[in-house]
Coordinates of C-alpha atoms in Angstrom, one line a residue:
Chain A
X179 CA 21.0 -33.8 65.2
X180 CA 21.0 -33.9 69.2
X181 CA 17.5 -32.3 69.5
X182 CA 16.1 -34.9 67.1
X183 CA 17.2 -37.3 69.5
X184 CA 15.7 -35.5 72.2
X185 CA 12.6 -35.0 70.5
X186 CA 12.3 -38.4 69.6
X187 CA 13.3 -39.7 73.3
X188 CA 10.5 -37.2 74.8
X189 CA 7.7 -37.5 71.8
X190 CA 7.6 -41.2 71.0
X191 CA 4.9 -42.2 72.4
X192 CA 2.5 -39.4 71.4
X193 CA 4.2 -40.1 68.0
X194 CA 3.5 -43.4 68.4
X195 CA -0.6 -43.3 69.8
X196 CA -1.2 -40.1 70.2
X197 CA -1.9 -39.0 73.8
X198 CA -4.2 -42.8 74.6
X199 CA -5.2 -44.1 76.7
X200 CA -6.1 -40.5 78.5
X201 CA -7.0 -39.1 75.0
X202 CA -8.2 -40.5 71.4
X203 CA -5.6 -42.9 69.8
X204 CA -3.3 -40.6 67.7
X205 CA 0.0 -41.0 66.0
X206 CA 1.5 -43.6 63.7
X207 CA -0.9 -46.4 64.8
X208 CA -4.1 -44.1 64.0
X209 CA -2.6 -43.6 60.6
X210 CA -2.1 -47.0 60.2
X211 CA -5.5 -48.1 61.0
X212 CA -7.0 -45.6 59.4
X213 CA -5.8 -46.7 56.1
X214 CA -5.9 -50.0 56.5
X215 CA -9.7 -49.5 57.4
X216 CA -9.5 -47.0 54.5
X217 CA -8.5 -49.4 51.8
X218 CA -10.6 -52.7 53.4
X219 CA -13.5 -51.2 52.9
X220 CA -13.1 -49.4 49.7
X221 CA -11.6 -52.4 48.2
X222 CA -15.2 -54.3 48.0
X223 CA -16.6 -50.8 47.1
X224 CA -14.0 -50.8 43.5
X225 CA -15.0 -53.9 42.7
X226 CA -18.3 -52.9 42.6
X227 CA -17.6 -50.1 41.1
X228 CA -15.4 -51.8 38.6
X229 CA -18.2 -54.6 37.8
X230 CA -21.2 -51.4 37.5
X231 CA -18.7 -50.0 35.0
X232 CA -18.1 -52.9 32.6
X233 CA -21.8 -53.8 33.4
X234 CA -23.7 -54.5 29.9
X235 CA -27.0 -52.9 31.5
X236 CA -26.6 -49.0 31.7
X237 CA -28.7 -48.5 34.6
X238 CA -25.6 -49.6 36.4
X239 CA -22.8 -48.3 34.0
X240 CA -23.3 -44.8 34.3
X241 CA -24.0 -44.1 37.9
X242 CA -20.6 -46.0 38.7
X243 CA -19.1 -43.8 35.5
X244 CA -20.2 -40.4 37.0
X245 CA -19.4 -41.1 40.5
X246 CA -15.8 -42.4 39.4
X247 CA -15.1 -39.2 37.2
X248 CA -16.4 -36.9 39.4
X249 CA -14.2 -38.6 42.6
X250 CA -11.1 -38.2 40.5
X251 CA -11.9 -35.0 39.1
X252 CA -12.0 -33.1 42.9
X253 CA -9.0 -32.9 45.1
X254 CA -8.9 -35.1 48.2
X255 CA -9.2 -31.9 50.1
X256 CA -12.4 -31.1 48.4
X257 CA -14.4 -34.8 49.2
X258 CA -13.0 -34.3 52.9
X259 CA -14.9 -31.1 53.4
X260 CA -17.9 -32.6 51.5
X261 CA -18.1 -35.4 53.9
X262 CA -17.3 -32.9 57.1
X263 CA -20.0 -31.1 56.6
X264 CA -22.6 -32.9 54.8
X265 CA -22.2 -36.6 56.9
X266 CA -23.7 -34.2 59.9
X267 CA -26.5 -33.2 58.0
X268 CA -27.4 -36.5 56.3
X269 CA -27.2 -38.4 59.3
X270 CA -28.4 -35.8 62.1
X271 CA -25.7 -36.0 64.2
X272 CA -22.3 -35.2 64.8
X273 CA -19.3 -37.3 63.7
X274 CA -15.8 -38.2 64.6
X275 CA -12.8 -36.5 62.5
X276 CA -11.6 -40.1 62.3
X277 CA -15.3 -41.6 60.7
X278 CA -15.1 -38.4 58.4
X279 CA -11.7 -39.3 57.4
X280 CA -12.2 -42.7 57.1
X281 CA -15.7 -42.0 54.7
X282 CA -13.8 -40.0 52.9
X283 CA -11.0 -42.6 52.1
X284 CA -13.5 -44.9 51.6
X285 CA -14.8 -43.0 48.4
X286 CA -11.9 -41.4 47.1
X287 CA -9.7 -45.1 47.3
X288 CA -13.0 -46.5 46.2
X289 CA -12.6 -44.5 43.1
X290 CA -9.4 -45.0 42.2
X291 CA -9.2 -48.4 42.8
X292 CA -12.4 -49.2 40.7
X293 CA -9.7 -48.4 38.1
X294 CA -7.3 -50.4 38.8
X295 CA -9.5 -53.9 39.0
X296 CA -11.4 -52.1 35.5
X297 CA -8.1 -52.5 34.3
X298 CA -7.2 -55.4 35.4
X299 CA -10.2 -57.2 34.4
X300 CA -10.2 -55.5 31.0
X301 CA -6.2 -56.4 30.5
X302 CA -7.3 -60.7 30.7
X303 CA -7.4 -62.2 27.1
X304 CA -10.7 -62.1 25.8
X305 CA -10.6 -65.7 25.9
X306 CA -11.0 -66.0 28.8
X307 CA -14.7 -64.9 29.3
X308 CA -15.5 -66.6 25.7
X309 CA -14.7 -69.5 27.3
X310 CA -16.7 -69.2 30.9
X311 CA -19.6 -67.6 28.2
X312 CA -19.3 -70.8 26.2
X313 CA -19.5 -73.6 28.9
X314 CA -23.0 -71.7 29.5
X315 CA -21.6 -69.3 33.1
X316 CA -23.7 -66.1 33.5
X317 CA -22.0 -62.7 33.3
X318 CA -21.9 -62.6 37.3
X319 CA -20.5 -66.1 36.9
X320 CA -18.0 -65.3 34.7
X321 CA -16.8 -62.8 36.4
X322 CA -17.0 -64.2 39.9
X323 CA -15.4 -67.6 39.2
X324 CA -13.1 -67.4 36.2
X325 CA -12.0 -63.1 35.9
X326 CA -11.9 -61.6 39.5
X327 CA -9.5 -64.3 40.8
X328 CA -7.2 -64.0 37.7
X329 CA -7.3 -59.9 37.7
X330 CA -7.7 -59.6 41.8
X331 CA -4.0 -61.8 41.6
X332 CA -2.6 -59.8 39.1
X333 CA -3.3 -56.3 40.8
X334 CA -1.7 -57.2 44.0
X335 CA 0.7 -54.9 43.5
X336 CA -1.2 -51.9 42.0
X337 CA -3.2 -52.2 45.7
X338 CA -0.1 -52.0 47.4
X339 CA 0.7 -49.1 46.2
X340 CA -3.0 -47.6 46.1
X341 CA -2.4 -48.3 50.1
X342 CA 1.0 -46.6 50.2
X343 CA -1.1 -43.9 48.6
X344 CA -3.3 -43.9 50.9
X345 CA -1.0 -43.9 54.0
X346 CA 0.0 -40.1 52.5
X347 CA -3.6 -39.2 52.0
X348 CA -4.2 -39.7 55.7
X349 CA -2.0 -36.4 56.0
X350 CA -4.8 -34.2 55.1
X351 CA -6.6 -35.1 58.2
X352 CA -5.0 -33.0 59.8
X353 CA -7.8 -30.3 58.6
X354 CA -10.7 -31.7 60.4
X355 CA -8.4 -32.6 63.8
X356 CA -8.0 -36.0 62.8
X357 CA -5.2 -37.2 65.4
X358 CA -2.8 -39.1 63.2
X359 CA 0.8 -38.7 62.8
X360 CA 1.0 -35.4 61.3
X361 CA -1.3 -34.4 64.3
X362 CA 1.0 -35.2 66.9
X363 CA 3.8 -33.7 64.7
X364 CA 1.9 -30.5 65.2
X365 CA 1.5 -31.0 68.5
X366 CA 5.5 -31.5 69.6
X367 CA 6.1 -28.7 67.3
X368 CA 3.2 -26.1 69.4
X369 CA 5.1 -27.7 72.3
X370 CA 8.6 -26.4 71.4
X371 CA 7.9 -23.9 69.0
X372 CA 11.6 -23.2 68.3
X373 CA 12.3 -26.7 66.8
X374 CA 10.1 -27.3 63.6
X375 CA 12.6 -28.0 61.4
X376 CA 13.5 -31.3 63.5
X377 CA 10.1 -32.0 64.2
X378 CA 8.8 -31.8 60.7
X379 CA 12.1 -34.1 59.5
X380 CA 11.5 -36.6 62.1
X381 CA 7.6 -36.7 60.7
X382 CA 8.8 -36.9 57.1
X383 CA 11.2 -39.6 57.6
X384 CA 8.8 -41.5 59.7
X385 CA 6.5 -41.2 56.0
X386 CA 9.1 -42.3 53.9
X387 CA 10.3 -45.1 55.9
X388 CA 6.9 -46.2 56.1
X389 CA 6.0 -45.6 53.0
X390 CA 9.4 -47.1 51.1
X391 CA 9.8 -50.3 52.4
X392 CA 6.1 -50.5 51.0
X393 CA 7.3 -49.8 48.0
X394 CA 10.1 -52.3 48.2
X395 CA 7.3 -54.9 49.0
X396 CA 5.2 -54.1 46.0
X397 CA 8.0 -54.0 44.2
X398 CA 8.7 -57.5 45.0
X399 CA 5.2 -58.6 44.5
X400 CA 5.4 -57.5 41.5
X401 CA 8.3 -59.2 40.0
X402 CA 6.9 -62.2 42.0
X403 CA 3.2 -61.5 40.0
X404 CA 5.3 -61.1 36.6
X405 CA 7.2 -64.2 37.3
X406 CA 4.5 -66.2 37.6
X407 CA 2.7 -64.8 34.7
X408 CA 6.0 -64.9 32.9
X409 CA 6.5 -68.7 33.6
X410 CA 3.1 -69.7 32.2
X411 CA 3.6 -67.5 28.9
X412 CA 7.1 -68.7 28.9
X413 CA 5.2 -72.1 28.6
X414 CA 3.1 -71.2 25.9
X415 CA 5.6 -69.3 23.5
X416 CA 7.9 -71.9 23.4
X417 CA 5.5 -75.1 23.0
X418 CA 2.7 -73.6 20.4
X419 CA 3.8 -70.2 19.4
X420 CA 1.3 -68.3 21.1
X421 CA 2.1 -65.6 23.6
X422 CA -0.2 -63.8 25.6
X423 CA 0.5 -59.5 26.4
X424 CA 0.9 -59.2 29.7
X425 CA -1.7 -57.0 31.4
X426 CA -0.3 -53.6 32.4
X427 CA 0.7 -53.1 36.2
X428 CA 1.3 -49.9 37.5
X429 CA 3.2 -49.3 40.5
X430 CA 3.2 -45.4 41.5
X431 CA 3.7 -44.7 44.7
Chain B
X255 CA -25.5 -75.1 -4.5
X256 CA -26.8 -74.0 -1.6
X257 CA -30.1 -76.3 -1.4
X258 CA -33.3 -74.6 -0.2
X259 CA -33.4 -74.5 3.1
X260 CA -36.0 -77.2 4.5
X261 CA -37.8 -77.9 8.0
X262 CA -35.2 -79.8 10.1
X263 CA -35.6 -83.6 10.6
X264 CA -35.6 -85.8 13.4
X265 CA -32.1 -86.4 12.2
X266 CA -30.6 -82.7 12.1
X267 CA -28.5 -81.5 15.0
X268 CA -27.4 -78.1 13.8
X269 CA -29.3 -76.4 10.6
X270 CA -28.1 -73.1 9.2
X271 CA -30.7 -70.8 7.2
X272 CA -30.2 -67.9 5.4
X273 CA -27.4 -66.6 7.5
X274 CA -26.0 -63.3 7.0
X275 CA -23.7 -61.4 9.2
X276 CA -21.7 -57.7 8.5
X277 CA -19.0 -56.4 10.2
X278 CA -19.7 -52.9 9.0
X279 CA -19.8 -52.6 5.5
X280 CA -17.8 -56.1 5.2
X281 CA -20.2 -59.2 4.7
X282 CA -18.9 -61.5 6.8
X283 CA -21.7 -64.5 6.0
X284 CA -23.6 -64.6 3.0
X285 CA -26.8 -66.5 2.6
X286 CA -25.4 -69.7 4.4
X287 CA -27.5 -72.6 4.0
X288 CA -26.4 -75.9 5.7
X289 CA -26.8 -78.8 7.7
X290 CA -24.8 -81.0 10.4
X291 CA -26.9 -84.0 11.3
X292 CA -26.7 -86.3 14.5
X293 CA -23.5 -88.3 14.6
X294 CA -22.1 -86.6 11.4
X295 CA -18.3 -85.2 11.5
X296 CA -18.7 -82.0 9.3
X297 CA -15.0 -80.2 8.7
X298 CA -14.7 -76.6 7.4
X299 CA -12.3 -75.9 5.3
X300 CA -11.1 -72.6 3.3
X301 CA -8.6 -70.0 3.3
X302 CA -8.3 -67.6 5.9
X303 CA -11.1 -64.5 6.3
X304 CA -13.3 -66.7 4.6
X305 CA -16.1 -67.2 7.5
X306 CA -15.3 -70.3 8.6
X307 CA -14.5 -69.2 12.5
X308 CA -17.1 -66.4 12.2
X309 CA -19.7 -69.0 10.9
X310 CA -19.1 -72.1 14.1
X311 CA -19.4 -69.3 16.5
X312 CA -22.6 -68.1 15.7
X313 CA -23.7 -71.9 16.5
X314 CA -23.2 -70.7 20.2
X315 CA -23.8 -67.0 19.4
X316 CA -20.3 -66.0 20.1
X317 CA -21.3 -63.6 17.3
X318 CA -24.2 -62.3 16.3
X319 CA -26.2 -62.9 12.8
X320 CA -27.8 -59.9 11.1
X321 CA -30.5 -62.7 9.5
X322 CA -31.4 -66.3 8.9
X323 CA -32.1 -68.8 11.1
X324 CA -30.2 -71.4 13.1
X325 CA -31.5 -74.2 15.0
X326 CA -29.1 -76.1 17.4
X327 CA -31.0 -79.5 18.4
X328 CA -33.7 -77.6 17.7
X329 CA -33.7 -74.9 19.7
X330 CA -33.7 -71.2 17.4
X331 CA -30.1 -70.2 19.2
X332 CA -30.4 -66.2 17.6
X333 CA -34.1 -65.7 18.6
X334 CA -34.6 -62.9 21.2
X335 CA -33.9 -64.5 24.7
X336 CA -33.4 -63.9 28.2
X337 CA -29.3 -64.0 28.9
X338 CA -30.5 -67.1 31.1
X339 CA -32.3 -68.9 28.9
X340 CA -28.9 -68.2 26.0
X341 CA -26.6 -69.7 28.9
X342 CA -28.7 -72.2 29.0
X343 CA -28.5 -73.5 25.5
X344 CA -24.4 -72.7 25.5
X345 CA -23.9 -74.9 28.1
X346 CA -25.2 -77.2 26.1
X347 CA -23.2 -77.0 22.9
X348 CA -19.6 -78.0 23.4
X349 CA -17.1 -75.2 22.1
X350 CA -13.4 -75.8 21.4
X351 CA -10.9 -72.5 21.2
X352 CA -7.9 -72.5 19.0
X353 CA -5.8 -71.0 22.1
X354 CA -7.4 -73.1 24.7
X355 CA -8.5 -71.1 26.9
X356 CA -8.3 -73.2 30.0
X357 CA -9.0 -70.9 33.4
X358 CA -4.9 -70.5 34.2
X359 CA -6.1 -70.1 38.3
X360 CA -7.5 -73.5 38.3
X361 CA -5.7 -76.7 37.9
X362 CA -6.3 -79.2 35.1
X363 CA -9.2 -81.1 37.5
X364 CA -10.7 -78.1 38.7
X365 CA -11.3 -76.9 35.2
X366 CA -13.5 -79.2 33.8
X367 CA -15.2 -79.7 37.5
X368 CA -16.1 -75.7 37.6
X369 CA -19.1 -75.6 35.0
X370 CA -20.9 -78.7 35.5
X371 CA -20.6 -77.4 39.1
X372 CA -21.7 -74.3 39.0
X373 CA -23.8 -73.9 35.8
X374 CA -25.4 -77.4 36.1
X375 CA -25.4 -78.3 39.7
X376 CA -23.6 -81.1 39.8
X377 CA -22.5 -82.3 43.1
X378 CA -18.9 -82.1 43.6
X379 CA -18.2 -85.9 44.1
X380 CA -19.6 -86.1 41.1
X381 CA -18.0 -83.8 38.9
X382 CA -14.6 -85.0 40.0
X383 CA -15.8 -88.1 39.5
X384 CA -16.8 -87.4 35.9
X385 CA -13.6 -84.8 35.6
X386 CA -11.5 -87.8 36.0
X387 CA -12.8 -89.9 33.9
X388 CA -12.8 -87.9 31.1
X389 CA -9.4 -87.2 31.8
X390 CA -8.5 -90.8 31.5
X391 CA -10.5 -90.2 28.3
X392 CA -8.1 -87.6 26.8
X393 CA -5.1 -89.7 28.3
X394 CA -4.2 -87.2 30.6
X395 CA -4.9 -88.5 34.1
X396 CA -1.9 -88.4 35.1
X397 CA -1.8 -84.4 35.1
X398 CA -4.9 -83.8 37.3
X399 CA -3.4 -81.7 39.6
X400 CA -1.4 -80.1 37.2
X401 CA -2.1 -76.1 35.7
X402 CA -2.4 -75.3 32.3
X403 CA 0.8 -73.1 32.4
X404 CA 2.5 -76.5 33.0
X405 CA 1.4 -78.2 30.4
X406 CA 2.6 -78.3 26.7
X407 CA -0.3 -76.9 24.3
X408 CA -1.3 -80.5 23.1
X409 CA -1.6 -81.4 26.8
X410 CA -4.0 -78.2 27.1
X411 CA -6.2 -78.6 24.3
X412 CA -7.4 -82.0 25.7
X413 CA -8.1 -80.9 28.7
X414 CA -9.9 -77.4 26.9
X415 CA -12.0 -81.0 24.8
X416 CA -12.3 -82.5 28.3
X417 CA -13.6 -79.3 29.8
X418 CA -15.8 -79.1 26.7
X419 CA -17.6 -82.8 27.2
X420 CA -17.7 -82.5 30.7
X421 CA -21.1 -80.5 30.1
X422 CA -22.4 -83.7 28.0
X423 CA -23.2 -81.8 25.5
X424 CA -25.3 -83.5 22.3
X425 CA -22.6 -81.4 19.4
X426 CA -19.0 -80.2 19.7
X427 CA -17.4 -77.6 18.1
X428 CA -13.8 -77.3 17.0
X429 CA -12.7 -73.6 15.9
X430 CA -9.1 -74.4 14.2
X431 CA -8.4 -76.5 17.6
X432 CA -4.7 -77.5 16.1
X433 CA -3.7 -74.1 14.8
X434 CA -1.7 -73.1 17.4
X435 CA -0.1 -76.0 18.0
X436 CA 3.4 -77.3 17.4
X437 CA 3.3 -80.1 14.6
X438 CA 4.6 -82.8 17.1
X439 CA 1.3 -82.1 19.2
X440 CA -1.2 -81.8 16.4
X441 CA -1.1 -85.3 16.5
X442 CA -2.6 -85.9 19.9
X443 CA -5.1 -83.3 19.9
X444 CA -6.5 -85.0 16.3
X445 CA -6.2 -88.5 17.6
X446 CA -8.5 -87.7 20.9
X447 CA -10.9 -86.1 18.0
X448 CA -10.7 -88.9 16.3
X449 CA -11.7 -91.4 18.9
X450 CA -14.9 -89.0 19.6
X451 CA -16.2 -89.3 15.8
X452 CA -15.6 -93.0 16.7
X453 CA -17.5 -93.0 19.4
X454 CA -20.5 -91.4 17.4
X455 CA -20.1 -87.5 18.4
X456 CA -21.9 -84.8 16.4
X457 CA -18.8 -82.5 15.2
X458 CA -18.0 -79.4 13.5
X459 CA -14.7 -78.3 13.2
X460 CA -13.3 -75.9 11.7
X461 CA -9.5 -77.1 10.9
X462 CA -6.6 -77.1 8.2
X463 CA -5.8 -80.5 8.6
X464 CA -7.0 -82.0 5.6
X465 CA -5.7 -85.3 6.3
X466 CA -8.1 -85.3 9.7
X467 CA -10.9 -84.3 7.0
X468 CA -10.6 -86.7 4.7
X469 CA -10.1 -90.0 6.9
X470 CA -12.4 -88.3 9.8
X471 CA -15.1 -85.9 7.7
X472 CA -18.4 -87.4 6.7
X473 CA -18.9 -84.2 4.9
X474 CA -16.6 -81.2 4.1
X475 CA -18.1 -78.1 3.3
X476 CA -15.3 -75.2 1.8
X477 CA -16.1 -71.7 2.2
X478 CA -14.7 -68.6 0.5
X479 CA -15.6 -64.6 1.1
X480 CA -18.8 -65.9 4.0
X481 CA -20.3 -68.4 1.4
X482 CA -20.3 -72.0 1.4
X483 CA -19.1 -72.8 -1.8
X484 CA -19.0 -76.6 -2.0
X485 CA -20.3 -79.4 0.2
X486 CA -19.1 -82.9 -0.1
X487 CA -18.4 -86.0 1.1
X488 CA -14.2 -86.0 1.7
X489 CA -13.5 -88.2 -1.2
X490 CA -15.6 -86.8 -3.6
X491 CA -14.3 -83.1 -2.8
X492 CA -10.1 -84.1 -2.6
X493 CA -10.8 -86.0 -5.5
X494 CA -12.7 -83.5 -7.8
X495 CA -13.5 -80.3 -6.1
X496 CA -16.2 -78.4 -8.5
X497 CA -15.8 -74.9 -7.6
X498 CA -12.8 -73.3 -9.1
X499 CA -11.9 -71.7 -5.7
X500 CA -11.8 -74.6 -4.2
X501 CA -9.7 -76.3 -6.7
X502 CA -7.3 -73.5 -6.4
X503 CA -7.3 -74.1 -2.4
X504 CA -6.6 -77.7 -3.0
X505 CA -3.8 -77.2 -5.1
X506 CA -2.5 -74.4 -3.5
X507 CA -2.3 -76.7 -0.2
X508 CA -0.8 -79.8 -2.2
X509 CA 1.9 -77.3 -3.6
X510 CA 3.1 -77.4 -0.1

């Protein structure tokens, strides 16, 4: 327990940022800002995605299908290689294990969270866009004014915890030299050698503290999303008899 | 019964023509032929799976026909169209839901301000402007600022009718607009109905409340398996309904 101390008291800084300023930024804060990046910019890529799949005109539908299903059909490991070496190739020049990684994340989060608003679009009564249809909105229209805010809102928490995901997917940088966390993990542990059992706990519990209060967040979002929805159904089942099912939300960390 | 259908007069808002619609294998609409003219209150009235919701939204092609012909204020609403030119004629034919349907997200004023807003153009001074008034209209401007989850389901319903006239539009429609509705609010809801048949609206509603029908209707029409079966004034059909089916829906109901 001692030489987890120590470790910590001589590491915590290249735990922290990696070796910056005299190197690239590393550590816990290049994890962090590599999935934030990661799920900013994939988040207006899903709902793309998500709008291409419940398109009516198939021209869209099934280019956002295939690239969905294929996305979620390869390991992460898989689309990281892809990008590594194709990216070069594409754009003629070399790239940075961080722009790789963040690509990457881009696409696979993309993916998966194209699912997520599908669902959460398709889980809003039907009403709904008979209604916007009705008073004469487009299909953009609809979906812009009336079901993105309502099913954005009500995902909150399954994006949370596509995020925690991602935090954990930024691991498997450590392939292509990305420096994040794990990175300088590695590095203490070349350092030592004789130590890797400390090393590798103080990474993991760095993860999971990370990664749970998250959880405990989303998990309060979520009762915070279900309360809200609760207290207008609440409204409506006891004053005219109808209640609405609440859409599905998954939390899975 | 069904009177051969005829070119529509100056006088006709909505004119059904031959319609037929299948769900599969199931006819849904059979050979509708019918008429709502300007400033008329038409209520449709039958037992339930008989067509009646399935027949007022084809008026704003919520659902498709297979055949037949309908012209709303003369426009042919189930010719082949651009999407544009379809929201185009929906936003102007006013469209009540039996469960409301108000846009939870937005509160009561924001509601009926969001279409004339954004699928007419309206400026935004304006369409609060008209948002409130129309509120005072359906006695509710007290609950502007208010959300729909807030509000009891009477309270919603007039602003869904607010939302609806908020788009001026020449016709409303009513699908079952009290059936989900505690008894104690059916009475507001048919009230603010009332007042637009006073005020000379073109309505079609599709509803159970036979009193509404007889003191509101101009003309009721009954319907059974996707047919019209009987049109009549309100008096005349209460009084002495023709077709056995609807005399057995008539007494049925008074057995209540």
């Amino acid at each position: 327990m001692f030489s987890v101390y120590e470790i910590l008291r001589d590491n915590w800084l290249l735990l922290l940022i990696g070796q910056y300023p005299s190197g690239p930024l590393g550590g816990i804060v290049a994890t962090l800002i590599l999935s934030v990046l990661g799920i900013v910019l994939a988040f207006p890529l899903s709902v793309l995605l998500a709008l291409a799949r419940l398109s009516p005109w198939r021209l869209l539908r099934w280019p956002a299908t295939v690239l969905v299903y294929v996305v979620r059909g390869v390991p992460l490991l898989m689309v990281i290689l892809w990008v590594y070496f194709l990216v070069p190739i594409l754009i003629g020049r070399d790239v940075s294990g961080f722009t790789t990684m963040l690509c990457t994340l881009v696409i696979y989060e993309g993916a998966y969270l194209s699912e997520v608003v599908r669902a959460g679009i398709q889980a809003l009564p039907k009403g709904q866009t008979e209604a916007a249809r009705a008073l004469g909105h487009s299909h953009l229209g609809t979906m812009w004014f009336v079901i993105l805010p309502q099913a954005l809102y009500n995902m909150l928490p399954s994006m949370l915890s596509q995020f925690i995901s991602t935090i954990k997917e930024t691991t498997l940088g450590y392939v292509i030299n990305v420096q994040e966390l794990t990175f300088a993990a590695n590095q203490i542990n070349n350092q030592l050698l004789t130590k890797p059992f400390q090393v590798f706990f103080i990474l993991a519990m760095t993860y999971y503290v990370v990664c749970f209060s998250l959880t405990q967040l989303a998990l309060w979002l979520e009762r915070r999303v279900a309360h809200k929805r609760l207290g207008a159904a609440a409204v409506k089942t006891s004053e005219d008899g109808v209640s609405l099912p609440p859409p599905p939300v998954v939390v899975n960390p | 019964m069904n009177p051969v259908p005829h070119p529509p007069g100056d006088d006709t808002m909505i004119l059904f023509s031959n319609i037929n619609k299948w769900y599969g294998d199931y006819q849904a609409l059979a050979d509708v032929n019918a008429e709502v003219k300007k400033g008329e209150v038409v209520v449709v009235c039958g037992p339930s799976g008989s067509g009646k919701s399935t027949l007022i939204r084809t008026v704003n092609r919520l659902e498709e026909v297979k055949s037949g012909q309908l012209l709303f204020d003369g426009h042919d609403i189930h010719a082949p169209m651009s999407s544009a030119a379809l929201n185009k004629l929906r936003s102007r034919i006013g469209f009540v839901f039996q469960s409301f349907n108000l846009f939870p997200h937005l509160s009561v004023l924001e509601n009926i301000m969001l279409s004339p807003m954004r699928v007419l153009g309206v400026k935004r001074s304006e369409a609060k402007a008209r948002a409130a008034q129309l509120l005072e209209r359906v006695g509710l401007s007290n609950k502007a600022g208010a959300y729909p989850a807030q509000l009891s389901g009477g309270q919603q319903q007039r602003v869904a009718i607010a939302r609806a006239l908020a788009m001026e539009p020449p016709a409303m429609l009513f699908d079952e607009p009290t059936s989900a509705l505690d008894p104690e609010m059916v009475g507001e809801v048919l009230s603010v109905m009332r007042s637009l048949a006073n005020d000379g609206m073109t309505m079609m509603c599709v509803t159970h409340e036979m009193n509404f029908a007889r003191e509101v209707a101009d003309r009721v029409w009954f319907m059974d398996a996707g047919r019209i079966l009987e049109k009549a004034d309100p008096a005349t059909f209460f009084r002495s309904p023709q077709h056995p089916r609807a005399q057995r829906f008539l007494s049925d109901l008074r057995a209540h």
